[in-house]
mmCIF file with all atom_site columns, C-alpha atoms in Angstrom:
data_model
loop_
_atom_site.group_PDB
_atom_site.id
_atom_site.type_symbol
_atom_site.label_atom_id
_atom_site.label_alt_id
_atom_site.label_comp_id
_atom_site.label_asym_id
_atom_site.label_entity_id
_atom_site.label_seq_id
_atom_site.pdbx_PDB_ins_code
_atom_site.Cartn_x
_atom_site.Cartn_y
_atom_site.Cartn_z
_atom_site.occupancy
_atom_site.B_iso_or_equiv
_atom_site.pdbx_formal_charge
_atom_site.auth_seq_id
_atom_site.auth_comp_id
_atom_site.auth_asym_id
_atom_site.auth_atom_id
_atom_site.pdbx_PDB_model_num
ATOM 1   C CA . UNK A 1 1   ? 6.446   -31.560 4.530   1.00 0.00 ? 1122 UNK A CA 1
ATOM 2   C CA . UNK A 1 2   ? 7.398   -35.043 2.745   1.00 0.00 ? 1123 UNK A CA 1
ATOM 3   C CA . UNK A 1 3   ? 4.766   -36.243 4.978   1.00 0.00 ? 1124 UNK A CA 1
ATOM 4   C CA . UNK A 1 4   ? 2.464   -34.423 3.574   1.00 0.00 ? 1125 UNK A CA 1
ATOM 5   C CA . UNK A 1 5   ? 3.537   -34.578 0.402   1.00 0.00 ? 1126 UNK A CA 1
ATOM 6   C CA . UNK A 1 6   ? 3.182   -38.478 0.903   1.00 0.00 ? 1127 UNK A CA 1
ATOM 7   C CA . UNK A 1 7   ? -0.346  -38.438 2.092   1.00 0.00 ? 1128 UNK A CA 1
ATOM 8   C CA . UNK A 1 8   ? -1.565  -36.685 -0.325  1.00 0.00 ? 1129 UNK A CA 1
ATOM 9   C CA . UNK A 1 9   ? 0.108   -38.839 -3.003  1.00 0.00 ? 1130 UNK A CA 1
ATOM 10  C CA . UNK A 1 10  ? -1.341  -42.023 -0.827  1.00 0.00 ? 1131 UNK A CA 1
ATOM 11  C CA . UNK A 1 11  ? -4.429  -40.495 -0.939  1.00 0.00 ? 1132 UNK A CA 1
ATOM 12  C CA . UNK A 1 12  ? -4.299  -39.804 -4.952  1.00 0.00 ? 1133 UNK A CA 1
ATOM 13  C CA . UNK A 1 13  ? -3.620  -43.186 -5.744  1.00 0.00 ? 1134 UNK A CA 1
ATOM 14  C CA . UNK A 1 14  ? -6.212  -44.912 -4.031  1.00 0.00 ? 1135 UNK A CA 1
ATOM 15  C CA . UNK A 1 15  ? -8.771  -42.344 -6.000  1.00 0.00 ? 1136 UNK A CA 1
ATOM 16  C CA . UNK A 1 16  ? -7.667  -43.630 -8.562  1.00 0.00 ? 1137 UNK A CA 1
ATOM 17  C CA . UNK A 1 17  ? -7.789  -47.139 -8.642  1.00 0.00 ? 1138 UNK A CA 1
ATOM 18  C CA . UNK A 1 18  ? -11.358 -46.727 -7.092  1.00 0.00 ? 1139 UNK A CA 1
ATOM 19  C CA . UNK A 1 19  ? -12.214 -45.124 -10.787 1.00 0.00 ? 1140 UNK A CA 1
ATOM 20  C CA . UNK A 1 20  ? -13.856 -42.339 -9.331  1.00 0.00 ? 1141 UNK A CA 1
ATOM 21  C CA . UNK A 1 21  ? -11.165 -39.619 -9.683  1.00 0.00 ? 1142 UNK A CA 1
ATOM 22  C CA . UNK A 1 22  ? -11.147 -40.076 -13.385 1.00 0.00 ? 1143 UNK A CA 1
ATOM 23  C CA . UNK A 1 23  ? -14.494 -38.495 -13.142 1.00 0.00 ? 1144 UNK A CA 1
ATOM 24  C CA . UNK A 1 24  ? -14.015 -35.672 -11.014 1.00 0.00 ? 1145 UNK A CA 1
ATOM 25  C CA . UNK A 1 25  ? -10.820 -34.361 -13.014 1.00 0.00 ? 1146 UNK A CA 1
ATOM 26  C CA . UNK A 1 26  ? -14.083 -33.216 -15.430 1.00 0.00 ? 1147 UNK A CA 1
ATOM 27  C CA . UNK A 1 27  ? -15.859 -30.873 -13.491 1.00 0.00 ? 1148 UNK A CA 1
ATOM 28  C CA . UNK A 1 28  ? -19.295 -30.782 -14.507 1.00 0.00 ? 1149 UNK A CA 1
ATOM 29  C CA . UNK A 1 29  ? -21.116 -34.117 -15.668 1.00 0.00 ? 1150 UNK A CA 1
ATOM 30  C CA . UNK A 1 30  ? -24.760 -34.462 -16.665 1.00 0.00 ? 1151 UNK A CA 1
ATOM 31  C CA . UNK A 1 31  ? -28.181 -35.071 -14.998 1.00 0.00 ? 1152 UNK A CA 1
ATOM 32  C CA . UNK A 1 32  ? -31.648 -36.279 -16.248 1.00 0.00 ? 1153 UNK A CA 1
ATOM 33  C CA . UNK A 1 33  ? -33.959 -34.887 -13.797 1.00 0.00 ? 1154 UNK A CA 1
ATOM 34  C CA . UNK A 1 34  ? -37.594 -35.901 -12.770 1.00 0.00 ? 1155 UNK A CA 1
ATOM 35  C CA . UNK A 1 35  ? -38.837 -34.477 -9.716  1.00 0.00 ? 1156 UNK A CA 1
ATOM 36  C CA . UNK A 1 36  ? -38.979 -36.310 -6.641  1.00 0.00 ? 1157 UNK A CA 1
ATOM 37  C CA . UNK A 1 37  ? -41.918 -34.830 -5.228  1.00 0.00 ? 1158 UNK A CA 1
ATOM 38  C CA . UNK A 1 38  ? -44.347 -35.335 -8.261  1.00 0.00 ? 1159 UNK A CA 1
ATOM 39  C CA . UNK A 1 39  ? -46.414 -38.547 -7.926  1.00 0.00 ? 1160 UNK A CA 1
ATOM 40  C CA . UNK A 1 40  ? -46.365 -41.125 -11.125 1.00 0.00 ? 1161 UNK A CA 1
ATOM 41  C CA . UNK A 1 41  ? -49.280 -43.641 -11.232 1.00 0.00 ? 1162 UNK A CA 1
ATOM 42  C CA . UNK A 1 42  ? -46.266 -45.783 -12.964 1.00 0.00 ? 1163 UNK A CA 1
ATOM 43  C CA . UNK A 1 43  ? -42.708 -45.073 -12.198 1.00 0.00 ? 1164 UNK A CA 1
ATOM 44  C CA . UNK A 1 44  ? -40.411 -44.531 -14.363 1.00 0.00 ? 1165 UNK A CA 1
ATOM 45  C CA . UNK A 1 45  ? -38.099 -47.234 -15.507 1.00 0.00 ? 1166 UNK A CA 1
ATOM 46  C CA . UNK A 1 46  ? -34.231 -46.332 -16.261 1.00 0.00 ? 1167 UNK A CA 1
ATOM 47  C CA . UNK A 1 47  ? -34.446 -46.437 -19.856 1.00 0.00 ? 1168 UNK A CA 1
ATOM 48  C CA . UNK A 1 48  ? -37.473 -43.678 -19.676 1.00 0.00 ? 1169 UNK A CA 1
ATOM 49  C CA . UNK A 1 49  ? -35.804 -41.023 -17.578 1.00 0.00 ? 1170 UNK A CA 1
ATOM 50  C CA . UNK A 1 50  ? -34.144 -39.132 -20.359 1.00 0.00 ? 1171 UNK A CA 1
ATOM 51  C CA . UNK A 1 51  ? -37.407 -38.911 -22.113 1.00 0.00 ? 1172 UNK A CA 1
ATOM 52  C CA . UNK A 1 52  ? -38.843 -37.697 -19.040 1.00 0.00 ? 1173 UNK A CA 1
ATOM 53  C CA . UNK A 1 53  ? -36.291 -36.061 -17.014 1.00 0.00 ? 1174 UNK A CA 1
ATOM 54  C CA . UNK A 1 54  ? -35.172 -32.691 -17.685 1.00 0.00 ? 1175 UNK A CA 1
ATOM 55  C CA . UNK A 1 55  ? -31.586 -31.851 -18.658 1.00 0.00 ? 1176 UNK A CA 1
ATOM 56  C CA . UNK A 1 56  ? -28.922 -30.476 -16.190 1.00 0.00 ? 1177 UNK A CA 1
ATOM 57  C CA . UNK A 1 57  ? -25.274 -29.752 -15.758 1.00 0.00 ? 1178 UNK A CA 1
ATOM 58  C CA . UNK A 1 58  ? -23.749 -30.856 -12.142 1.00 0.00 ? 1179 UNK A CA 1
ATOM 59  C CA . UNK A 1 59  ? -20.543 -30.366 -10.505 1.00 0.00 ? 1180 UNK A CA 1
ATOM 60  C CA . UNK A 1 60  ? -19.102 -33.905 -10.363 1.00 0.00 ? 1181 UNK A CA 1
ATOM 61  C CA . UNK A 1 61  ? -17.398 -33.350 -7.288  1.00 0.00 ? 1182 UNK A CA 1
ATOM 62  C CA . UNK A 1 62  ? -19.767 -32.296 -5.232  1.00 0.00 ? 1183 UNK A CA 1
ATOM 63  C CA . UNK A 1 63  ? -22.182 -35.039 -6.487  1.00 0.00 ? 1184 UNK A CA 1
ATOM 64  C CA . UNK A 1 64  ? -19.148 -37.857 -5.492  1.00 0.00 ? 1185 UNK A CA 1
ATOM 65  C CA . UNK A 1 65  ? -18.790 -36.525 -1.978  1.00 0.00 ? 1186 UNK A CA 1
ATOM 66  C CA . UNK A 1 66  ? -23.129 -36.765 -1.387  1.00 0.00 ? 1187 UNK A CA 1
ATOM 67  C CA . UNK A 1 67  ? -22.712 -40.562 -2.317  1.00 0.00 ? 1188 UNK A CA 1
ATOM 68  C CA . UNK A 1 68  ? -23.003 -43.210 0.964   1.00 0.00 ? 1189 UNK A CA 1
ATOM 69  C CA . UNK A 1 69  ? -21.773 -46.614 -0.088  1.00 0.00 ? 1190 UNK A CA 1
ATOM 70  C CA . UNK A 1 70  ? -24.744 -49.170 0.804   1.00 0.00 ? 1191 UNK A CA 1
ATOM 71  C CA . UNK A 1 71  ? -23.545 -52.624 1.202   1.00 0.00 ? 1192 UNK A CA 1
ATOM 72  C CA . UNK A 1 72  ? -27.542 -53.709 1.077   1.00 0.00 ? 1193 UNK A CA 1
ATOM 73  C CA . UNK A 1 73  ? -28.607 -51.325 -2.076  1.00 0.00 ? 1194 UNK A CA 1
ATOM 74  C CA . UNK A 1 74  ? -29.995 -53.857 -4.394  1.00 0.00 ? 1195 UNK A CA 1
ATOM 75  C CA . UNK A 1 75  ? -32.767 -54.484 -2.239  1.00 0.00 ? 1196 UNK A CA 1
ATOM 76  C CA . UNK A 1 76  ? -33.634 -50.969 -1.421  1.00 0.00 ? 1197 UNK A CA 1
ATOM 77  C CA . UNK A 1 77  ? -33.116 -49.859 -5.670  1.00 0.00 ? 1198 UNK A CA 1
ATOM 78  C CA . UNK A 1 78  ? -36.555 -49.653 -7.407  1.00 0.00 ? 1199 UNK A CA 1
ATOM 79  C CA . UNK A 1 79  ? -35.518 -49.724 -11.350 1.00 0.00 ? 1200 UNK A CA 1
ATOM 80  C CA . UNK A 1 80  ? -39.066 -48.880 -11.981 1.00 0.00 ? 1201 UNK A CA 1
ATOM 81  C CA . UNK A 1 81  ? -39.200 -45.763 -9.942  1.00 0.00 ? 1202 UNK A CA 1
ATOM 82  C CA . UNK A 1 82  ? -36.097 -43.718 -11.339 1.00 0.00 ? 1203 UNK A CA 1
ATOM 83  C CA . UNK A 1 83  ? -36.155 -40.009 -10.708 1.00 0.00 ? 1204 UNK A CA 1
ATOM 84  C CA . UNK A 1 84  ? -33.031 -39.011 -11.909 1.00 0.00 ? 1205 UNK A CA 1
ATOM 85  C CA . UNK A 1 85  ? -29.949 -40.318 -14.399 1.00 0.00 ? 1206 UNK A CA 1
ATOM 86  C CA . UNK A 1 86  ? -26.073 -38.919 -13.576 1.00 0.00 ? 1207 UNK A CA 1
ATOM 87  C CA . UNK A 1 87  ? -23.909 -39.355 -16.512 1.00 0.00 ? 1208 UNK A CA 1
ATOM 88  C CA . UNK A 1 88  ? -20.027 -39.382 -15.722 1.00 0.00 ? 1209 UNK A CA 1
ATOM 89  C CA . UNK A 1 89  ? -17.069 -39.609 -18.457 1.00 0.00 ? 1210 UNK A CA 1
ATOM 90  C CA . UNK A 1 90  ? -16.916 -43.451 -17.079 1.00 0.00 ? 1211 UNK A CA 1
ATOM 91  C CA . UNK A 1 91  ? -19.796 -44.177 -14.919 1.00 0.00 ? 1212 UNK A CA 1
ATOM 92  C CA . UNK A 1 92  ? -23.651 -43.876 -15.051 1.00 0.00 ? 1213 UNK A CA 1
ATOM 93  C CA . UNK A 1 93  ? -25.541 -43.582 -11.676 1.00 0.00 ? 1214 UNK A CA 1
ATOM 94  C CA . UNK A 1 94  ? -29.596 -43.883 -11.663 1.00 0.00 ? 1215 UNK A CA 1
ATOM 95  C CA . UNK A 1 95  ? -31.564 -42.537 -8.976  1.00 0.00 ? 1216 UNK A CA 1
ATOM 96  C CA . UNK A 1 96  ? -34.787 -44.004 -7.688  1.00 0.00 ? 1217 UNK A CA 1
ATOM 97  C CA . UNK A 1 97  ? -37.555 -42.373 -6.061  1.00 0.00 ? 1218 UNK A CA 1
ATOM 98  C CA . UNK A 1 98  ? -36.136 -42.820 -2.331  1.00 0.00 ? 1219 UNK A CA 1
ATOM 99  C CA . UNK A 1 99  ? -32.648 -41.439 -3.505  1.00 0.00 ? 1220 UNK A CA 1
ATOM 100 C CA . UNK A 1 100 ? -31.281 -45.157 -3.665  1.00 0.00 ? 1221 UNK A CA 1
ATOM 101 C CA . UNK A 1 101 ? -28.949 -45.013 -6.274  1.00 0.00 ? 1222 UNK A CA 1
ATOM 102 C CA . UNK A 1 102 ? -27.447 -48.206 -9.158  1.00 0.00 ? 1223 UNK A CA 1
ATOM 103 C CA . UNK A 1 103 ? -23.964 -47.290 -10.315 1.00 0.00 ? 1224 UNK A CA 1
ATOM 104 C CA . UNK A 1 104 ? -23.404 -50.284 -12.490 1.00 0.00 ? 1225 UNK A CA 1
ATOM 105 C CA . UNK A 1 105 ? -22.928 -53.229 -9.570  1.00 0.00 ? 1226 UNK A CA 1
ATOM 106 C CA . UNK A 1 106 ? -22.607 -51.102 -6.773  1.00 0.00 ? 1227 UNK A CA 1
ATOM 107 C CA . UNK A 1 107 ? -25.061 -49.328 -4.570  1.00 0.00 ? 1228 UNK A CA 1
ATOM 108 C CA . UNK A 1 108 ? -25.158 -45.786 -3.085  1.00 0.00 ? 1229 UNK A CA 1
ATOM 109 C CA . UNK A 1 109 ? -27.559 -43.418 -1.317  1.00 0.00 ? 1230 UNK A CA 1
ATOM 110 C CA . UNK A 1 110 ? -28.314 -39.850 -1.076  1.00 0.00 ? 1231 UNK A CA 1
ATOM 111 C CA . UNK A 1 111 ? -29.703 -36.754 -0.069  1.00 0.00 ? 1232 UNK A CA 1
ATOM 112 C CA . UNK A 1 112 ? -32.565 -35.945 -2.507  1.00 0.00 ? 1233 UNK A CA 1
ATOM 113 C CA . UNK A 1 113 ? -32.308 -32.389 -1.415  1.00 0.00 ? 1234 UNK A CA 1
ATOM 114 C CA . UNK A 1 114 ? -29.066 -31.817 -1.407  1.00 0.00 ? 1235 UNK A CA 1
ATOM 115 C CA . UNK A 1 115 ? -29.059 -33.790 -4.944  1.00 0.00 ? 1236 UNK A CA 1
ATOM 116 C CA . UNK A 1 116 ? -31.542 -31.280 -5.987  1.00 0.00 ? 1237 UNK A CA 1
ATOM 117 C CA . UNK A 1 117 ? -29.316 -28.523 -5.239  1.00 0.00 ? 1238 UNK A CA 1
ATOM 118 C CA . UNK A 1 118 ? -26.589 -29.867 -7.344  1.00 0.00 ? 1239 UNK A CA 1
ATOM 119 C CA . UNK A 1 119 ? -28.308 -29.453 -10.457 1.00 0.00 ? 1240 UNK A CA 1
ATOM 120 C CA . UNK A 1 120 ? -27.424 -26.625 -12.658 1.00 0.00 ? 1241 UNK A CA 1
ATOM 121 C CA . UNK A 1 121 ? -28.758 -24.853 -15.839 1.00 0.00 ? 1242 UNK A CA 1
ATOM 122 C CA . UNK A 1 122 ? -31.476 -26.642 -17.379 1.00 0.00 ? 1243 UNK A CA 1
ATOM 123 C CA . UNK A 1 123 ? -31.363 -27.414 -20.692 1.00 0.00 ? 1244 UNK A CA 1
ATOM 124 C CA . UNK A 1 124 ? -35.180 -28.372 -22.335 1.00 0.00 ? 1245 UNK A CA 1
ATOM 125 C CA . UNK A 1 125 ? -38.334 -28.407 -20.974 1.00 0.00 ? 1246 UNK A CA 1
ATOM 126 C CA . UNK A 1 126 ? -39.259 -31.774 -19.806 1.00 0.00 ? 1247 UNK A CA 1
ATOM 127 C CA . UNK A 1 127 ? -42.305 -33.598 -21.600 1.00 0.00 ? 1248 UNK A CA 1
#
C-alpha cells in the first residue's frame, strides 16, 4: 500500500513540475476550430484562427494524453497553415494543417481525428 501510495505521489510531482497538470485540474479548456479537410488557397496564420475557427469546449485531459512529444517539430510546424487554436489556463497549443502542433517552444503531434472528436459544443458559427 505505501508503495502505492508512493508512486502515485512520484508520479504527481513530476506532473507537476512538467506544468501540464496545472491544466488538467480544469477540466474543459477551449478550441478554435477550422476544419482540416476544407482546402484554403492561403492558410491560415495563428493570429487568424479565432476569426476563422469556430468555438469549442474540450476536455483537457483527454486532449494532454493525444499529444506525442516531437523532438524535430519546428521543421514539420507550418504557422501559416493553422487549423485549430487550444487554449489552456497556462498554455496555448496551435495546430497546423498536418496536426503538427507549437506549444510555446515545444513541439507535439496528433491525431486530427481523434482531435476532432474532442471538441465539444460549438459556440458561433464560423465566418
Amino acid at each position: 500500500m505505501k508503495t502505492k501510495t508512493l508512486h502515485i505521489f512520484l508520479i504527481f510531482i513530476a506532473c507537476i513540475q512538467s506544468g501540464i497538470c496545472a491544466d488538467v485540474i480544469r477540466e474543459n479548456g477551449l478550441a478554435y476550430y477550422y476544419d482540416f479537410k476544407k482546402e484554403r488557397i492561403t492558410g491560415l496564420h495563428e493570429d487568424e484562427i479565432e476569426h476563422y475557427g469556430i468555438e469549442y469546449s474540450i476536455n483537457s485531459y483527454k486532449f494532454l494524453k493525444l499529444l506525442e512529444k516531437k523532438d524535430n517539430g519546428k521543421q514539420e510546424y507550418d504557422h501559416l497553415n493553422v487549423r485549430a487554436k487550444v487554449l489552456l489556463p497556462k498554455q496555448e497549443f496551435f495546430i497546423d494543417y498536418e496536426g503538427n502542433i507549437r506549444a510555446g517552444i515545444e513541439y507535439y503531434r496528433i491525431d486530427r481525428d481523434a482531435f476532432v472528436k474532442l471538441l465539444l459544443s460549438p459556440r458561433q458559427i464560423s465566418q
